[in-house]
Short mmCIF file of C-alpha atoms in Angstrom, two decimals:
data_model
loop_
_atom_site.label_atom_id
_atom_site.label_comp_id
_atom_site.label_asym_id
_atom_site.label_seq_id
_atom_site.Cartn_x
_atom_site.Cartn_y
_atom_site.Cartn_z
CA GLU A 1 -13.87 27.34 6.48
CA VAL A 2 -11.58 25.60 4.02
CA GLN A 3 -11.40 21.95 5.00
CA LEU A 4 -11.43 18.31 4.01
CA LEU A 5 -13.11 15.68 6.15
CA GLU A 6 -12.53 11.99 5.53
CA SER A 7 -14.84 9.21 6.63
CA GLY A 8 -15.47 5.54 6.00
CA GLY A 9 -12.45 3.95 7.61
CA GLY A 10 -12.65 0.93 9.88
CA LEU A 11 -11.67 -2.68 10.40
CA VAL A 12 -12.05 -5.01 7.43
CA GLN A 13 -10.94 -8.57 6.76
CA PRO A 14 -8.33 -9.38 4.11
CA GLY A 15 -10.00 -9.59 0.73
CA GLY A 16 -12.75 -7.25 1.80
CA SER A 17 -13.84 -3.86 0.50
CA LEU A 18 -14.26 -0.38 1.89
CA ARG A 19 -15.23 2.99 0.46
CA LEU A 20 -13.71 6.16 1.82
CA SER A 21 -15.28 9.57 1.39
CA CYS A 22 -13.79 13.03 1.64
CA ALA A 23 -16.14 15.99 2.03
CA ALA A 24 -14.70 19.28 0.85
CA SER A 25 -15.78 22.77 1.84
CA GLY A 26 -14.60 26.36 1.55
CA PHE A 27 -13.14 26.18 -1.96
CA THR A 28 -14.25 25.45 -5.53
CA PHE A 29 -14.02 21.67 -5.43
CA SER A 30 -14.61 21.15 -9.16
CA ARG A 31 -11.56 23.27 -9.99
CA SER A 32 -9.23 21.29 -7.76
CA ALA A 33 -7.40 18.09 -8.57
CA MET A 34 -7.59 15.74 -5.60
CA TYR A 35 -5.44 12.98 -4.16
CA TRP A 36 -5.36 10.17 -1.64
CA VAL A 37 -2.18 9.63 0.38
CA ARG A 38 -1.74 6.99 3.06
CA GLN A 39 0.56 6.45 6.01
CA ALA A 40 1.05 3.04 7.60
CA PRO A 41 1.50 3.10 11.39
CA GLY A 42 4.90 4.57 12.25
CA LYS A 43 5.86 4.81 8.57
CA GLY A 44 6.25 7.46 5.89
CA LEU A 45 3.87 8.86 3.31
CA GLU A 46 2.70 6.89 0.26
CA TRP A 47 0.71 8.41 -2.60
CA VAL A 48 -2.31 6.26 -3.48
CA SER A 49 -4.26 7.98 -6.24
CA ALA A 50 -4.89 11.24 -8.08
CA MET A 51 -7.78 12.69 -10.06
CA SER A 52 -8.10 15.90 -12.06
CA GLY A 53 -10.84 18.40 -11.34
CA SER A 54 -12.93 17.26 -14.29
CA ALA A 55 -12.38 13.60 -13.35
CA GLY A 56 -10.96 13.05 -16.81
CA THR A 57 -7.51 11.98 -15.63
CA THR A 58 -6.58 9.48 -12.94
CA TYR A 59 -3.33 7.94 -11.74
CA TYR A 60 -2.45 5.08 -9.42
CA PRO A 61 0.77 3.48 -8.21
CA ASP A 62 1.33 -0.19 -9.04
CA SER A 63 0.65 -1.15 -5.41
CA VAL A 64 -3.07 -0.35 -5.70
CA ARG A 65 -3.81 -0.25 -9.44
CA GLY A 66 -6.66 -2.62 -10.28
CA ARG A 67 -7.82 -2.76 -6.64
CA PHE A 68 -8.49 0.89 -5.78
CA THR A 69 -10.67 3.35 -7.70
CA ILE A 70 -10.74 7.09 -7.14
CA SER A 71 -13.86 9.03 -8.10
CA ARG A 72 -15.56 12.31 -7.33
CA ASP A 73 -18.99 13.89 -7.33
CA ASN A 74 -18.51 17.58 -8.00
CA SER A 75 -22.19 18.27 -7.31
CA LYS A 76 -21.67 16.98 -3.76
CA ASN A 77 -18.12 18.33 -3.27
CA THR A 78 -17.03 14.82 -2.36
CA LEU A 79 -14.07 12.63 -3.26
CA TYR A 80 -14.18 8.84 -2.93
CA LEU A 81 -11.78 5.94 -2.79
CA GLN A 82 -13.22 2.49 -3.44
CA MET A 83 -10.84 -0.12 -2.07
CA ASN A 84 -11.29 -3.78 -3.05
CA TYR A 85 -9.28 -6.93 -2.35
CA LEU A 86 -7.75 -5.32 0.69
CA ARG A 87 -4.51 -6.67 2.10
CA ALA A 88 -2.83 -6.37 5.48
CA GLU A 89 -0.29 -4.00 3.93
CA ASP A 90 -3.10 -1.56 3.08
CA THR A 91 -3.48 -0.83 6.79
CA ALA A 92 -2.87 2.90 7.18
CA VAL A 93 -4.31 6.31 7.85
CA TYR A 94 -5.74 7.55 4.57
CA TYR A 95 -5.62 11.28 3.86
CA CYS A 96 -7.35 13.14 1.09
CA ALA A 97 -5.53 16.19 -0.16
CA LYS A 98 -6.14 19.09 -2.51
CA ASP A 99 -3.91 20.32 -5.31
CA LEU A 100 -2.31 23.72 -4.93
CA ARG A 101 -3.46 24.78 -8.41
CA THR A 102 -6.98 26.05 -9.07
CA PHE A 103 -7.33 25.07 -12.72
CA GLY A 104 -8.21 21.45 -12.11
CA ASP A 105 -4.94 20.12 -13.46
CA LEU A 106 -2.56 17.86 -11.54
CA SER A 107 0.50 19.63 -10.18
CA GLY A 108 0.95 17.19 -7.31
CA TYR A 109 1.61 19.89 -4.74
CA LEU A 110 -0.78 19.26 -1.85
CA ASP A 111 -1.77 22.41 -0.01
CA LEU A 112 -4.74 21.19 2.03
CA TRP A 113 -5.06 17.87 3.84
CA GLY A 114 -7.82 16.25 5.83
CA ARG A 115 -7.29 14.73 9.28
CA GLY A 116 -7.28 11.23 7.86
CA THR A 117 -9.29 8.06 8.43
CA LEU A 118 -7.81 4.80 9.69
CA VAL A 119 -8.20 1.62 7.67
CA ALA A 120 -7.17 -1.59 9.42
CA VAL A 121 -7.06 -4.84 7.45
CA SER A 122 -6.94 -7.85 9.71
CA SER A 123 -8.68 -11.15 10.33
CA ASP B 1 10.11 5.08 -10.29
CA ILE B 2 12.03 8.08 -9.00
CA GLN B 3 13.55 7.42 -5.60
CA LEU B 4 14.13 10.16 -3.04
CA THR B 5 16.70 9.68 -0.30
CA GLN B 6 16.64 12.05 2.64
CA SER B 7 19.53 12.65 4.99
CA PRO B 8 19.81 12.53 7.84
CA SER B 9 16.90 10.29 8.89
CA PHE B 10 17.13 11.65 12.41
CA LEU B 11 18.39 15.00 13.61
CA SER B 12 18.76 16.35 17.12
CA ALA B 13 19.08 20.13 17.45
CA SER B 14 18.45 23.01 19.82
CA VAL B 15 16.18 26.03 19.63
CA GLY B 16 17.98 28.72 17.65
CA ASP B 17 20.10 26.29 15.64
CA ARG B 18 20.35 26.40 11.86
CA VAL B 19 19.52 23.03 10.37
CA THR B 20 19.69 21.56 6.90
CA ILE B 21 17.91 18.52 5.53
CA THR B 22 18.92 17.05 2.19
CA CYS B 23 16.84 15.15 -0.35
CA ARG B 24 18.58 13.42 -3.24
CA ALA B 25 16.63 12.26 -6.30
CA SER B 26 17.60 9.17 -8.27
CA GLN B 27 17.26 11.14 -11.51
CA GLY B 28 16.63 14.68 -12.66
CA ILE B 29 13.30 16.12 -11.55
CA ASN B 30 13.57 19.70 -12.84
CA ASN B 31 12.85 21.22 -9.43
CA TYR B 32 9.46 19.54 -9.22
CA LEU B 33 9.93 19.04 -5.52
CA ALA B 34 7.99 19.90 -2.39
CA TRP B 35 8.72 19.82 1.33
CA TYR B 36 6.15 18.97 4.01
CA GLN B 37 6.16 19.17 7.78
CA GLN B 38 4.23 16.63 9.83
CA LYS B 39 3.67 16.75 13.57
CA PRO B 40 2.62 13.65 15.55
CA GLY B 41 -1.02 12.75 15.00
CA LYS B 42 -1.49 15.50 12.42
CA ALA B 43 -1.68 15.70 8.65
CA PRO B 44 1.33 16.95 6.70
CA GLN B 45 1.54 20.64 5.81
CA LEU B 46 3.05 22.05 2.65
CA LEU B 47 6.09 24.23 3.35
CA ILE B 48 7.81 24.69 0.01
CA PHE B 49 6.95 23.86 -3.60
CA ALA B 50 8.88 24.05 -6.84
CA ALA B 51 12.00 23.41 -4.76
CA SER B 52 12.30 26.95 -3.40
CA THR B 53 8.91 28.73 -3.32
CA LEU B 54 7.60 29.32 0.17
CA GLN B 55 3.94 28.38 0.63
CA THR B 56 1.68 31.18 1.83
CA GLY B 57 1.73 31.53 5.60
CA VAL B 58 4.95 29.59 6.14
CA PRO B 59 7.54 31.49 8.22
CA SER B 60 10.48 32.93 6.32
CA ARG B 61 12.97 30.98 8.45
CA PHE B 62 12.16 28.06 6.14
CA SER B 63 13.88 28.01 2.76
CA GLY B 64 14.54 25.55 -0.02
CA SER B 65 17.23 25.25 -2.63
CA ALA B 66 18.29 22.95 -5.43
CA SER B 67 21.48 21.88 -7.13
CA GLY B 68 21.05 19.25 -9.79
CA THR B 69 19.41 16.27 -8.15
CA GLU B 70 20.14 17.44 -4.62
CA PHE B 71 17.59 19.52 -2.75
CA THR B 72 17.90 21.21 0.60
CA LEU B 73 15.47 22.41 3.23
CA THR B 74 16.98 24.90 5.65
CA ILE B 75 15.51 26.23 8.86
CA SER B 76 17.53 29.32 9.76
CA SER B 77 16.72 29.49 13.47
CA LEU B 78 14.81 26.58 14.99
CA GLN B 79 11.71 27.40 16.97
CA PRO B 80 10.00 25.03 19.43
CA GLU B 81 7.13 24.45 16.98
CA ASP B 82 9.53 23.25 14.27
CA PHE B 83 10.28 19.94 15.92
CA ALA B 84 8.52 17.51 13.62
CA THR B 85 9.12 15.10 10.74
CA TYR B 86 9.92 16.52 7.32
CA TYR B 87 9.29 14.86 3.97
CA CYS B 88 10.33 15.71 0.44
CA GLN B 89 8.11 14.77 -2.50
CA GLN B 90 8.79 14.64 -6.23
CA LEU B 91 6.21 15.60 -8.85
CA LYS B 92 8.29 15.14 -12.00
CA SER B 93 6.57 11.92 -12.97
CA TYR B 94 4.13 9.34 -11.71
CA PRO B 95 4.19 7.57 -9.38
CA ILE B 96 4.52 10.53 -7.05
CA THR B 97 7.08 9.53 -4.43
CA PHE B 98 8.13 10.80 -1.02
CA GLY B 99 11.40 10.62 0.82
CA GLN B 100 11.52 8.39 3.89
CA GLY B 101 11.35 11.38 6.24
CA THR B 102 13.66 13.23 8.58
CA ARG B 103 12.68 13.36 12.23
CA LEU B 104 13.84 16.54 13.92
CA GLU B 105 13.97 16.35 17.70
CA ILE B 106 14.95 18.66 20.51
CA LYS B 107 18.46 18.16 21.86
#
């Protein structure tokens, strides 16, 4: 079955760290660019990070650059998001998503999403 | 950053209605635009990419079009399962941005 399964969310204090994982199955993970997208409670979608299939290219928005790091282990079919210096405004459901293209490059079109994992930043 | 403004933000319609949602980009994005549907408690699903290409498995009652910096998602005949929130997304340049969403509810 083609799917993405996120894990690693939870409650963390401001300034703390958390690492999210996304286990992929049913497709050639190494040939797919991958993304993290988040959604604060009751709010819209916000793109958080992107990584090419080879892991050679990464992008971040200003809101998380320098605090979040996307990475992948193609031997384990797993995507990660290391989140440091967490703030209250980082509270959201975090989704991992797969690129529509199968050449590893970044089109940005997201054709497969996980169910999401909730990160809550609060003291 | 490229801003996307969706209108309306909220739409009330009936089963069988034809509805149109508009997404306006703050600058030209060369049709690098996608539409997603999200139901409560679920992840978004890709409906349309490249402004007008229907994703595999998406019903043909959904269609997308573009005119300059204005993009439109049309549902030709609303079905009960179409009541959801819809987002546009631009891929022309980073940061990738989404519209604020259009919530479609049953009248």
